[in-house]
Amino acid sequence: MKKLFKITFLVLLIAGCSEEPVETVFFDLDTNNGVFIASEGNFMYGNAALSFYNTQKKTVTNQLFYARNNAPLGDVVQSLAQFGDSLFIVVNNSGKIYVADSETVEYKGTITGLTSPRHIHFVSEEKAYISDLYASSITIFNPATLDVTGKIEIGNHHSEQMVQVGKYVFVSSWANDEYILIIDTENDELTQKIKVPFQPKDLAVDKNEKVWVLSEGTYENTSEKELLPALTRIDPETFTVEQIYRFPAQSQPASLEMNASKDTLYYILSGINKMAVDQRYLPDSVFIPAGSRLFYNLAVDPSANEIYVADAIDYAQDAIIYRYSQSGELKDSFKVGINPSYFLFK
Amino acid sequence: MNPLKSFLLVLFLLSFHLMQAQNLSDTVHIEEVQVLAKKKIEEAGLKITRPDSLAMASSVTADLSELISGFSPVFIKSYGQGSSATASFRGTAATHTQILWNGMNLNSPMRGLADLSLLPVFFTDNLYLLHGGSSLSEGSGGLGGSIHLENNPDWSTRFSVSGLAELASFQTRKTFFKLMAGTENFKSNTRLFYEASENDFSFFNSGVIPHRKDTLENADFRKTGVLQEFYLRSNENEIFSLRFWYQESHRNLPQLMSYEGSTRDEFQNDQQLRAQLEWKKYSDGWNTRIFSGVSSNRLEYFRATPQFNFVNENSESRETSFLNHFRFFKRMNEVVFATLSFDANLHRVKTSNLLDESGYLKNRFETSLLMKANFKSSDSFAAFLLLRSESFDKSIVPFIPAAGLEWQPFARFPVVLLSNIARNYHKPTLNDLYWIPGGNPDLQPEDGFTGDVSLSGDFQLGKMTFKNEVTGFASKIENWISWQPASSGAWYWEAQNVKNVFSRGIEYSFSAEYDWKSFRFRTSGNYSFTRTSNLDAVSSVDQSRGKQLIYIPKHKGNFHFNTSWKKFAINYSLNYVGKRFTKSSNQESEFERVLNPYWLNKIAIGRKSDFGNYAVNLKFTVENLLDENYQSILWRPMPGRFYRFSVAINYKN
C-alpha cells in the first residue's frame, strides 16, 4: 500500500506541473504591401485574431497580436484603423481598443472603459470618434495620448459606421433604427439626422462625394411587418435622400464597399455584386456567385482594386479569404481566423 | 507523462494492488451467483447508474452538477461555482439530457435544458442516470440520457431533524435544514436551503496586458428554496404523495477575463415552482402510478452599462407546464411483464423583451404513449421491447422503438452482458422555433439511433467486493440543431438543422470495498472516452468533418478513495477533464485557444460524534488541492485552492 501511495503521489505531482510559457514572436511587417485582417471570432469565446497578408510575397501571418504580446485580443474584434504608425484594434465585447505598432504589432496602449465600441473615425491629429452600439453617445479621444476627451450625445440613437464629407461626419444608427446622424466636427455636436430605410449599417462615399447607405431592413421572423433592405444615396450638401434602391423581399444584402476609383459599389448578396454608382437600378446578376461558400465580409484593395471576400465556412473554424482581380478572376486564397470582420489596407 | 496515462495507471495500480492483496490472503470460493435475480424486472436491460450513498453523502451541500461531474462518466459544462451548468451524456448537447423529478420533466420547454446548478443534492433522496436509449423507458428526448431525482418517505423514522451549515472561501455560506415528522401512515418532510457567495476569488489574468492578478467581479449569487412533501399510506400498498418545491436565485454574471470596458450590471434571476400530486398502488402482480403536476419557471435577464446610461437587455420569460402521467405495470405470467404508460403535457411559454416589447407567446401540447414488455425466462436472462408514440404541436412521431437484453451466461461467474438499441428523437425547443430574432419555425426534430453493450461483474473475494462495468456505445443523430451567426450578417444568431453527428465511445466504472481491522477502505471511479464528430461538411474546404465537437472532452474521469477508522473519515477525489477544442476544425497551435486538460484534487477530513439520539459531523475540505490554474469555459477564470468547513447536526427518534 505504501508503494502505491508513493506512485500515486508522483503521478499527481507530474500532472500538477504547469506548462512552459509561450515564447514571444517578433514581426517587421511590410505594411505598404499588405492588408491587416481582423477576425472577430465567436461572441463570448474571446477568440478574436489579427492576421496580415503580404500581397507581394503572398504570405499570411496569423495570430499576430497573441504571438507578439502573449495576450489575446479579446472578445469580438469589430474593426481596425490606422493612424500614423499606430494600429487601432476595436475589441467590441471587451469594451476596449488596443493600440499597437503597425509594423511590429507591439502593444502600445489601451483605451478602456467603453461599452460596445464599433468603429473609429479620425478627425484630426488630436481628435477621433468612437462609435458604440450600446451607448447614447459617441466617444471622443485624442489619438496621440489615447485620452478620452469628451462625448457627443446622440439621444435615443446608436452609432455604427462613420464617413466624413467636408466638415460633417455621417453616422449610421443601425440596430432597430432608421437614421443617419450628422455630426459637425467643428463643435462635436449632432446637428441633423436623415431618415433612411430601416437599419442603416454600412456607409461609403463615391467619386461624386455622395454618401451611400446600405440598410438591412427587418430580419426574418423579427417583425410582423417586413421592411425591405435598401441602398440609399444621400446628398451631403443638402442632407437629403436622392435615391433609394429597394432589394427584393427575403434578401439580405451586406458589406457595402467602394472600389479605388469610387465609381463602383460592391456588396454581398448570394455572392459578390457590383454596381456602378451612376447606375439607376440594382444589378440583376451576381458578379461572383458564392455557391456553397458562406461569404461573410468583403473589401476592395484601394491600390490594386482587388476584391477580398471571406468565407466563414461554418462560423466556428478558420475562415478562407479569396482574392479576386477586378474582373472577377480568382487570384489567391488563404486562411485567417474565425469570422473575418474587417480588412485594413494602407 | 501524458495525464490520461497517469490517470489510468493510478486506476490500474490500485485495482491490481487490491486484487493482489486479496489473492494472497484469502481462498477464493466460487459459488453460484445470481446477479440478475436481484434486479427489478423493469430495470432489466437498461444501462443505469446510481451514485452510491458515499457520493450522495459527500455531495450533500453541493448542487447536482458537482455530484454528477464527480461521480459519473457524464461531462458537465460549468461556468463556475453557482453559475449555470449543463450535462452532456456521451458527447451530446445539453438539450439532449432530460432531467426528471419524481417522473416530472424539469427541462425548460423554452430552452430545452435544465440548469443543474439550480438543483440541490439536499433536495434529493435517490438519484439515478439512464444512459442512451435506456432513457426511453421514462421519456423521449434524452438522446444522450436522462437524470432522475426522486423523493421517498422514510417510514422507519417517526421524527428526525437535521441542520447543516457550511462556510467556505470567498464568503460562501450554505445552510440546510430538514425536518421529518409523522405517524406510521403519514409523513411530512420539510427541507430548506439558503446559499450565498461573494464568489470574489483572485486569479491570474492572462487575458489582458499586462498580465496581472485580478479578483473576479460581479459573480456573487444567492439561492434559496423549500421542498415540502406529504405522504399518506392508506394501507400497506397505497400511497398518496403531495410535493411542493419553490426556489429562487439571483446570480450576477461576470465578464470574460479580457473585458476592460465600462462596468456592466448583468444578472439573471430564476424562480421555480413545482407541485405534484401522486398516487401509487402496489398489488400482487400489478402496480399503478398516476400523477399530475405543475412546473413553472420565471427567468429574468438584465444587462446594462450604467455609466453610458444604457440598458442593453431586459427580458423576462415565463414557462408553465402541466404534466400528467399514468403508468400501469402487470405481471402477465412468470415470464412476461407488461407496462403501459400515457403522458399528456401542456406547456405555455411567454417571452418578453421589455425594451422593445417583442417576444412570443406559444403553447405546446404533447402526448406520449408507451407500451413495454419485459421478459424474464430465467434468473440468467431478461429482455425488454418498448414502443413509444408521441405527438407534439401538429407532428406525430408514431414509432420510437427500443429493445434490450441482460444475460448472465455462466451461473457460477458473476458477469452480466447488457445491451440495448433504440431510436430516439428530440423535438425543437420553443426558442428554436420562435425566438425573436433567429427562431426557425421550419426546423426538423433531431432524430437518432443509439445502442450500447455493457459487461459488468460483481465479485466477492473474501472481505472485498469489487464491481466493474465497461460499456461501449454508439449513436448517430441527424438534423442536429445548432445556433450560429445569422447568414445575413445580422447581429443575432439563428437556429438551423446543420449537423449529422456520430458519437461513440467507452464508459468504465468500478467500485471496491475492503475491511481491515477497524479500517474500512472504499474506492470508486469512472472513466469515459467519447468521440463525437460532425459527419457533414458544409463545403469542400470545411475542416470540421469527422472532428470532435467543440467543448466535448474525449477523456473524462474521476477517482475516489475513502478510508474510515472509527469515527474519522478521509475522502480523496481526483477529477480529470481532457482537452476540449473550441474550433470545429480542432485546430491547435501555441496561439490557438484549446482548453487544456486539468486535474482537480480534493481532500476532505471528517469526524462523526454520537450523543444519544444526536449525531454531529464535522468536515473540513480542501478543494483544488494543488492550486491548478484551469479554464472550464474559454476565458472564464476558475478558483485556485480553497476551503470548506461544515457542521451537521442530526437528531433522530
Coordinates of N, CA, C and O in Angstrom, one line a residue, chain A residues 1 4-5 7-8 11-12 14-16 19 22-23 25 43-47 63 65-67 69-72 74-75 93-96 98 107 110 112-115 132-137 139 158 174-176 199 201 216 219-222 252-254 292 296 311 313-318 320 322 335 338-339, chain B residues 1 6-7 9-10 13-14 17 206-209 211 256 258-262 264 303 305 308-310 312 356 433-441 484-493 538-539 541-544 550-551 561 572 574 582-585 587 590-593 596 599 601 626 628 634-636:
Chain A
M1 N 0.8 -1.2 0.0 CA 0.0 0.0 0.0 C 0.9 1.3 0.0 O 0.6 2.2 -0.7
L4 N 2.1 2.1 -3.3 CA 1.1 2.6 -4.2 C 0.9 4.1 -3.9 O 0.7 4.9 -4.9
F5 N 0.9 4.5 -2.7 CA 0.7 5.9 -2.3 C 1.9 6.7 -2.9 O 1.7 7.8 -3.4
I7 N 3.6 6.0 -5.6 CA 3.4 6.2 -7.1 C 2.3 7.2 -7.4 O 2.4 8.0 -8.2
T8 N 1.2 7.1 -6.6 CA 0.1 8.0 -6.8 C 0.6 9.4 -6.6 O 0.3 10.3 -7.4
V11 N 2.7 10.6 -9.6 CA 1.8 10.9 -10.8 C 1.1 12.2 -10.6 O 1.1 13.0 -11.5
L12 N 0.6 12.4 -9.4 CA -0.1 13.7 -9.2 C 0.8 14.9 -9.3 O 0.5 15.9 -9.8
I14 N 3.5 15.1 -11.1 CA 3.8 15.3 -12.6 C 2.6 16.0 -13.2 O 2.8 17.0 -14.0
A15 N 1.4 15.5 -12.9 CA 0.2 16.1 -13.5 C 0.0 17.6 -13.1 O -0.5 18.3 -13.9
G16 N 0.5 17.9 -11.9 CA 0.2 19.2 -11.4 C 1.2 20.3 -11.9 O 1.0 21.5 -11.7
E19 N 2.6 24.3 -17.5 CA 3.2 24.2 -18.8 C 4.2 25.4 -19.0 O 4.1 26.4 -18.4
V22 N 4.6 30.5 -23.4 CA 4.8 30.6 -24.9 C 5.8 31.7 -25.2 O 5.8 32.8 -24.6
E23 N 6.7 31.4 -26.1 CA 7.8 32.4 -26.5 C 7.2 33.5 -27.3 O 6.4 33.3 -28.2
V25 N 7.0 36.2 -30.3 CA 7.4 36.2 -31.7 C 7.5 37.6 -32.2 O 6.6 38.4 -31.9
F43 N -18.7 35.2 -30.5 CA -19.2 36.0 -29.4 C -19.1 35.2 -28.0 O -19.6 34.1 -28.0
M44 N -18.5 35.8 -27.0 CA -18.3 35.3 -25.7 C -17.3 34.1 -25.7 O -17.2 33.4 -24.7
Y45 N -16.5 34.0 -26.7 CA -15.4 33.0 -26.7 C -14.0 33.7 -26.5 O -13.1 33.0 -26.2
G46 N -14.0 35.0 -26.7 CA -12.7 35.7 -26.6 C -11.6 35.2 -27.5 O -10.5 35.1 -27.1
N47 N -12.0 34.8 -28.7 CA -11.0 34.2 -29.6 C -10.8 35.0 -30.9 O -10.6 34.4 -32.0
Q63 N -2.6 35.2 -36.0 CA -2.4 35.3 -34.6 C -1.3 36.3 -34.2 O -0.5 36.1 -33.3
F65 N -1.2 39.3 -32.9 CA -1.3 40.1 -31.7 C -0.9 39.1 -30.5 O -0.1 39.5 -29.6
Y66 N -1.4 37.9 -30.5 CA -1.1 37.0 -29.4 C 0.3 36.6 -29.5 O 1.0 36.5 -28.4
A67 N 0.8 36.4 -30.7 CA 2.2 35.9 -30.8 C 3.2 37.0 -30.3 O 4.2 36.7 -29.7
N69 N 2.5 39.8 -28.3 CA 2.2 40.4 -27.0 C 1.8 39.3 -25.9 O 1.6 39.7 -24.8
N70 N 1.8 38.1 -26.3 CA 1.4 37.0 -25.3 C 0.1 37.3 -24.6 O 0.0 37.0 -23.4
A71 N -0.8 37.8 -25.3 CA -2.2 38.0 -24.7 C -3.2 38.0 -25.8 O -2.9 38.4 -27.0
P72 N -4.4 37.6 -25.5 CA -5.4 37.5 -26.6 C -5.9 38.9 -26.9 O -5.8 39.8 -26.1
G74 N -9.1 39.5 -27.3 CA -10.3 39.7 -26.5 C -11.5 39.1 -27.3 O -11.4 38.3 -28.2
D75 N -12.7 39.7 -27.0 CA -13.9 39.1 -27.5 C -14.5 40.0 -28.6 O -14.9 41.1 -28.3
N93 N -16.7 43.4 -27.7 CA -17.3 43.0 -26.5 C -16.3 42.9 -25.3 O -16.6 42.3 -24.3
S94 N -15.1 43.4 -25.5 CA -14.2 43.6 -24.4 C -14.2 45.1 -23.9 O -13.4 45.4 -23.0
G95 N -15.0 45.9 -24.6 CA -15.2 47.3 -24.2 C -13.9 48.1 -24.3 O -13.7 49.0 -23.5
K96 N -13.0 47.7 -25.2 CA -11.7 48.4 -25.2 C -11.2 48.5 -26.7 O -11.6 47.8 -27.6
Y98 N -7.4 48.3 -28.4 CA -5.9 48.1 -28.3 C -5.2 48.9 -29.3 O -5.7 49.0 -30.5
Y107 N 2.5 46.0 -28.5 CA 1.4 46.7 -27.8 C 1.9 48.1 -27.4 O 3.0 48.3 -26.9
T110 N -4.0 51.0 -24.4 CA -5.3 50.6 -24.4 C -6.3 51.8 -24.1 O -5.9 52.6 -23.2
T112 N -9.7 52.1 -22.5 CA -10.6 51.2 -21.7 C -11.9 51.9 -21.4 O -12.0 53.1 -21.7
G113 N -12.8 51.2 -20.7 CA -14.0 51.9 -20.2 C -15.1 52.1 -21.2 O -16.0 52.9 -20.9
L114 N -15.0 51.5 -22.4 CA -16.0 51.7 -23.4 C -17.1 50.7 -23.1 O -16.9 49.8 -22.2
T115 N -18.2 50.7 -23.9 CA -19.2 49.6 -23.6 C -19.3 48.7 -24.8 O -19.1 47.5 -24.6
D132 N -20.5 53.5 -31.0 CA -20.8 52.5 -30.0 C -22.2 52.0 -30.2 O -23.2 52.8 -30.3
L133 N -22.4 50.7 -30.2 CA -23.7 50.1 -30.4 C -24.6 50.2 -29.2 O -25.8 50.3 -29.4
Y134 N -24.0 50.2 -28.0 CA -24.8 50.3 -26.8 C -24.6 51.5 -26.0 O -24.4 51.4 -24.8
A135 N -24.5 52.7 -26.6 CA -24.3 53.9 -25.9 C -25.1 55.0 -26.6 O -25.3 55.0 -27.8
S136 N -25.6 55.9 -25.8 CA -26.3 57.0 -26.5 C -25.4 58.2 -26.7 O -25.8 59.4 -26.7
S137 N -24.1 57.9 -26.9 CA -23.1 58.9 -27.2 C -22.0 58.3 -28.0 O -21.8 57.1 -28.1
T139 N -17.9 58.5 -28.4 CA -16.8 58.9 -27.5 C -15.8 59.6 -28.4 O -15.4 59.2 -29.5
H158 N -28.1 54.9 -31.9 CA -26.8 54.3 -31.7 C -25.8 54.8 -32.7 O -26.2 55.5 -33.6
W174 N -27.7 52.0 -36.5 CA -28.1 50.7 -37.1 C -29.2 49.9 -36.4 O -30.4 49.9 -36.9
A175 N -29.0 49.3 -35.2 CA -29.9 48.3 -34.7 C -31.2 49.0 -34.3 O -31.3 49.9 -33.5
N176 N -32.3 48.5 -35.0 CA -33.7 48.9 -34.7 C -33.8 50.4 -34.9 O -34.6 51.0 -34.2
Q199 N -32.7 50.1 -40.4 CA -31.5 49.5 -40.0 C -30.3 49.8 -41.0 O -29.7 48.9 -41.6
K201 N -26.7 50.4 -42.0 CA -25.4 49.9 -41.4 C -24.2 50.4 -42.1 O -23.4 51.2 -41.5
E216 N -30.3 47.3 -43.8 CA -30.6 45.8 -43.8 C -32.1 45.5 -43.8 O -32.5 44.3 -44.0
Y219 N -35.3 41.8 -40.2 CA -34.8 40.4 -40.4 C -36.0 39.5 -40.3 O -37.0 39.8 -39.8
E220 N -35.8 38.3 -40.9 CA -36.8 37.3 -41.0 C -37.3 37.0 -39.6 O -36.5 36.8 -38.7
N221 N -38.6 36.9 -39.4 CA -39.1 36.5 -38.1 C -38.9 37.5 -36.9 O -39.0 37.1 -35.8
T222 N -38.6 38.7 -37.3 CA -38.4 39.7 -36.2 C -39.5 40.7 -36.1 O -39.7 41.3 -35.1
Q252 N -30.9 39.5 -48.1 CA -30.1 40.0 -47.0 C -28.8 40.5 -47.5 O -27.8 39.9 -47.3
P253 N -28.8 41.7 -48.1 CA -27.5 42.3 -48.6 C -26.6 42.7 -47.4 O -27.1 43.1 -46.4
A254 N -25.3 42.6 -47.6 CA -24.4 43.0 -46.5 C -23.1 43.5 -47.1 O -22.8 43.3 -48.3
S292 N -21.5 27.3 -52.7 CA -21.7 26.7 -51.3 C -20.9 27.5 -50.3 O -21.0 27.1 -49.1
Y296 N -18.9 36.2 -45.8 CA -19.2 36.9 -44.5 C -18.8 38.4 -44.6 O -19.5 39.2 -43.9
D311 N -14.9 33.6 -46.6 CA -15.8 32.5 -46.5 C -15.7 32.0 -45.0 O -14.7 31.5 -44.6
I313 N -17.2 29.6 -43.7 CA -17.3 28.1 -43.7 C -18.5 27.6 -42.7 O -19.6 27.4 -43.2
D314 N -18.2 27.5 -41.5 CA -19.2 27.1 -40.5 C -19.3 28.0 -39.3 O -19.9 27.7 -38.3
Y315 N -18.6 29.1 -39.4 CA -18.6 30.1 -38.3 C -17.7 29.7 -37.1 O -17.7 30.4 -36.1
A316 N -17.2 28.5 -37.1 CA -16.5 28.0 -35.9 C -15.2 27.5 -36.2 O -14.6 26.8 -35.4
Q317 N -14.6 27.8 -37.4 CA -13.3 27.4 -37.7 C -12.6 28.5 -38.5 O -13.3 29.5 -38.9
D318 N -11.3 28.4 -38.8 CA -10.6 29.4 -39.5 C -11.2 29.6 -40.9 O -11.5 28.7 -41.6
I320 N -11.6 31.2 -44.8 CA -10.8 31.3 -46.0 C -11.1 32.7 -46.7 O -12.2 33.2 -46.7
Y322 N -10.7 34.7 -50.1 CA -10.5 34.6 -51.6 C -10.1 36.0 -52.1 O -10.8 37.0 -51.8
K335 N -5.9 31.3 -45.4 CA -6.7 31.2 -44.2 C -6.3 32.2 -43.2 O -5.2 32.5 -43.0
I338 N -11.3 33.1 -37.2 CA -12.7 32.8 -37.3 C -13.5 34.1 -37.6 O -13.3 35.1 -36.9
N339 N -14.4 34.0 -38.5 CA -15.3 35.1 -38.9 C -14.6 36.4 -39.1 O -14.7 37.3 -38.3
Chain B
M1 N 4.7 12.6 -18.5 CA 3.8 11.6 -18.8 C 2.4 12.2 -19.2 O 2.0 13.2 -18.6
S6 N -1.4 8.7 -16.9 CA -1.1 8.8 -15.4 C -2.4 8.3 -14.7 O -2.3 7.5 -13.8
F7 N -3.5 8.9 -15.2 CA -4.8 8.6 -14.5 C -5.1 7.1 -14.6 O -5.5 6.4 -13.6
L9 N -3.0 4.7 -15.1 CA -2.1 4.0 -14.3 C -2.5 3.9 -12.8 O -2.4 2.8 -12.2
V10 N -2.9 5.0 -12.3 CA -3.4 5.0 -10.9 C -4.5 4.0 -10.7 O -4.5 3.2 -9.8
L13 N -3.1 0.4 -11.1 CA -2.3 0.0 -9.9 C -3.2 -0.3 -8.7 O -3.0 -1.3 -8.0
L14 N -4.1 0.6 -8.5 CA -4.9 0.5 -7.3 C -5.8 -0.8 -7.4 O -5.8 -1.6 -6.5
H17 N -3.5 -3.8 -7.1 CA -3.0 -3.9 -5.7 C -4.0 -4.6 -4.8 O -3.7 -5.5 -4.0
S206 N -4.5 36.3 -17.6 CA -3.6 36.4 -18.7 C -4.4 36.9 -20.0 O -3.9 36.8 -21.1
G207 N -5.6 37.4 -19.7 CA -6.4 37.9 -20.8 C -6.2 39.4 -21.1 O -6.9 39.9 -22.0
V208 N -5.4 40.0 -20.3 CA -5.2 41.5 -20.5 C -3.7 41.8 -20.6 O -2.9 40.9 -20.3
I209 N -3.4 43.0 -20.9 CA -2.0 43.5 -21.0 C -1.8 44.6 -20.0 O -2.6 45.6 -20.1
H211 N -0.4 41.2 -18.0 CA -1.0 40.2 -17.2 C -0.9 40.6 -15.7 O 0.0 41.2 -15.3
L256 N -15.9 38.2 -19.3 CA -14.7 37.4 -19.7 C -13.5 38.1 -19.1 O -13.5 39.3 -18.9
S258 N -10.9 39.1 -20.6 CA -10.4 40.2 -21.4 C -11.2 41.5 -21.3 O -10.8 42.5 -21.9
Y259 N -12.3 41.5 -20.6 CA -13.1 42.7 -20.5 C -12.5 43.8 -19.8 O -12.0 43.6 -18.6
E260 N -12.4 44.9 -20.4 CA -11.8 46.1 -19.8 C -12.7 47.4 -20.0 O -12.3 48.5 -20.0
G261 N -14.0 47.1 -20.3 CA -14.9 48.1 -20.6 C -15.5 48.8 -19.4 O -15.1 48.5 -18.3
S262 N -16.5 49.6 -19.7 CA -17.3 50.2 -18.6 C -18.0 49.1 -17.7 O -18.4 48.1 -18.3
R264 N -20.3 46.7 -16.2 CA -21.6 46.2 -16.6 C -22.4 45.7 -15.4 O -21.9 45.0 -14.5
R303 N -29.1 43.4 -18.6 CA -27.7 43.8 -18.8 C -27.7 45.3 -19.1 O -28.5 45.7 -20.0
T305 N -25.1 49.1 -19.0 CA -23.9 49.8 -18.7 C -24.3 51.2 -18.1 O -24.6 52.1 -18.8
F308 N -22.9 54.6 -19.2 CA -23.3 55.0 -20.5 C -24.8 55.2 -20.6 O -25.4 55.4 -21.6
N309 N -25.4 55.0 -19.4 CA -26.9 55.2 -19.3 C -27.6 54.4 -20.3 O -28.5 54.9 -21.0
F310 N -27.2 53.1 -20.4 CA -27.8 52.3 -21.5 C -28.2 50.9 -21.0 O -27.4 50.2 -20.3
N312 N -28.9 47.3 -22.2 CA -28.8 46.5 -23.4 C -29.9 45.5 -23.5 O -30.4 45.2 -24.6
D356 N -38.2 46.5 -26.2 CA -38.9 46.8 -27.4 C -40.3 46.1 -27.5 O -41.0 46.1 -28.5
L433 N -37.8 27.4 -32.3 CA -38.8 27.6 -33.3 C -39.2 29.1 -33.4 O -39.4 29.6 -34.5
Y434 N -39.3 29.7 -32.3 CA -40.0 31.0 -32.3 C -39.2 32.2 -31.7 O -39.7 33.3 -31.7
W435 N -38.0 32.0 -31.2 CA -37.3 33.1 -30.5 C -37.1 34.2 -31.5 O -36.8 34.0 -32.7
I436 N -37.3 35.4 -31.0 CA -37.1 36.6 -31.8 C -35.9 37.4 -31.4 O -35.9 37.8 -30.2
P437 N -34.9 37.6 -32.2 CA -34.9 37.1 -33.6 C -34.1 35.7 -33.6 O -33.4 35.4 -32.7
G438 N -34.2 35.0 -34.7 CA -33.4 33.9 -35.0 C -34.1 32.5 -34.9 O -33.6 31.5 -35.4
G439 N -35.3 32.5 -34.3 CA -36.1 31.2 -34.2 C -36.4 30.8 -35.6 O -36.6 31.6 -36.5
N440 N -36.5 29.5 -35.8 CA -36.8 29.0 -37.2 C -37.9 28.0 -37.2 O -37.8 26.8 -36.7
P441 N -39.1 28.4 -37.6 CA -40.3 27.5 -37.5 C -40.2 26.3 -38.4 O -41.0 25.4 -38.3
Q484 N -26.2 29.5 -34.8 CA -25.0 30.1 -35.3 C -25.3 31.5 -35.9 O -26.4 31.9 -36.0
P485 N -24.2 32.3 -36.1 CA -24.4 33.6 -36.6 C -25.4 33.7 -37.8 O -25.3 32.8 -38.7
A486 N -26.2 34.7 -37.9 CA -27.2 34.8 -39.0 C -26.5 34.8 -40.3 O -25.5 35.5 -40.4
S487 N -27.0 34.1 -41.3 CA -26.3 34.1 -42.6 C -26.4 35.4 -43.2 O -25.6 35.7 -44.1
S488 N -27.3 36.3 -42.7 CA -27.4 37.6 -43.3 C -26.3 38.6 -42.8 O -26.2 39.7 -43.3
G489 N -25.6 38.1 -41.8 CA -24.6 39.0 -41.2 C -25.2 39.9 -40.1 O -24.6 40.8 -39.6
A490 N -26.5 39.6 -39.8 CA -27.2 40.4 -38.8 C -26.5 40.1 -37.5 O -25.8 39.2 -37.3
W491 N -26.9 40.9 -36.5 CA -26.2 40.8 -35.2 C -26.7 39.7 -34.3 O -26.1 39.4 -33.3
Y492 N -27.7 39.0 -34.8 CA -28.2 37.9 -33.9 C -27.8 36.5 -34.5 O -27.3 36.4 -35.6
W493 N -28.1 35.4 -33.7 CA -27.8 34.1 -34.2 C -29.2 33.4 -34.5 O -30.2 33.9 -34.1
V538 N -19.8 21.4 -44.6 CA -20.6 22.3 -45.3 C -20.1 22.5 -46.8 O -20.9 22.6 -47.7
S539 N -18.8 22.5 -46.9 CA -18.3 22.6 -48.3 C -16.9 21.9 -48.3 O -16.5 21.3 -47.3
V541 N -14.0 22.9 -48.4 CA -13.0 23.5 -47.6 C -13.2 23.3 -46.1 O -12.4 23.6 -45.2
D542 N -14.4 22.8 -45.7 CA -14.7 22.6 -44.3 C -13.9 21.6 -43.7 O -13.9 20.4 -44.1
Q543 N -13.1 22.0 -42.6 CA -12.3 21.0 -42.0 C -12.9 20.4 -40.7 O -12.2 19.9 -39.9
S544 N -14.2 20.6 -40.5 CA -14.8 20.1 -39.3 C -15.3 18.7 -39.5 O -15.6 18.1 -38.5
I550 N -16.9 20.8 -30.5 CA -16.3 21.7 -29.5 C -16.9 21.5 -28.1 O -18.0 21.1 -28.0
Y551 N -16.0 21.7 -27.2 CA -16.4 21.6 -25.7 C -16.7 20.2 -25.2 O -17.2 20.1 -24.1
F561 N -11.2 7.8 -3.2 CA -10.7 6.9 -2.2 C -11.1 7.4 -0.8 O -11.0 8.5 -0.5
Y572 N -10.6 11.2 -0.5 CA -9.7 11.9 -1.5 C -10.4 11.7 -2.9 O -10.9 10.6 -3.2
L574 N -10.2 12.7 -7.2 CA -9.4 13.3 -8.3 C -10.3 13.3 -9.5 O -11.0 12.3 -9.8
T582 N -12.1 24.4 -29.2 CA -13.1 25.4 -29.3 C -13.3 25.8 -30.7 O -14.0 26.8 -31.0
K583 N -12.6 25.2 -31.6 CA -12.8 25.4 -33.1 C -13.3 24.1 -33.7 O -12.8 23.0 -33.3
S584 N -14.3 24.2 -34.6 CA -14.9 23.0 -35.1 C -13.8 22.2 -35.9 O -14.0 21.0 -36.1
S585 N -12.8 22.9 -36.4 CA -11.7 22.2 -37.2 C -10.7 21.5 -36.2 O -9.8 20.8 -36.7
Q587 N -8.4 22.7 -34.7 CA -7.0 23.2 -35.0 C -6.4 23.7 -33.7 O -7.1 24.2 -32.8
E590 N 0.3 27.0 -30.7 CA 0.6 27.7 -29.5 C -0.3 28.9 -29.2 O -0.6 29.2 -28.1
F591 N -0.8 29.5 -30.3 CA -1.7 30.7 -30.0 C -3.1 30.4 -30.3 O -4.0 31.3 -30.1
E592 N -3.5 29.2 -30.6 CA -4.9 28.9 -30.8 C -5.5 28.5 -29.5 O -4.8 27.9 -28.7
R593 N -6.7 28.9 -29.2 CA -7.3 28.5 -27.9 C -7.8 27.1 -27.9 O -8.9 26.8 -28.5
N596 N -7.0 23.4 -22.2 CA -6.1 22.3 -21.7 C -6.7 21.4 -20.7 O -7.6 21.8 -20.0
W599 N -6.6 18.6 -13.9 CA -6.8 17.6 -12.8 C -7.2 18.4 -11.6 O -6.5 19.3 -11.2
N601 N -7.7 18.0 -7.6 CA -7.6 17.1 -6.4 C -8.4 17.7 -5.2 O -8.4 18.9 -5.1
L626 N -4.0 21.1 -5.4 CA -2.7 21.5 -6.0 C -2.8 22.9 -6.7 O -1.9 23.2 -7.4
E628 N -4.5 24.2 -9.1 CA -4.5 24.1 -10.5 C -5.1 25.4 -11.1 O -6.2 25.8 -10.7
L634 N -13.9 29.0 -22.1 CA -12.9 29.9 -22.6 C -12.9 31.2 -21.9 O -14.0 31.9 -21.8
W635 N -11.8 31.6 -21.3 CA -11.6 32.9 -20.7 C -12.5 33.2 -19.5 O -12.8 34.3 -19.2
R636 N -13.0 32.1 -18.9 CA -13.7 32.2 -17.7 C -12.8 31.7 -16.6 O -12.4 30.5 -16.6

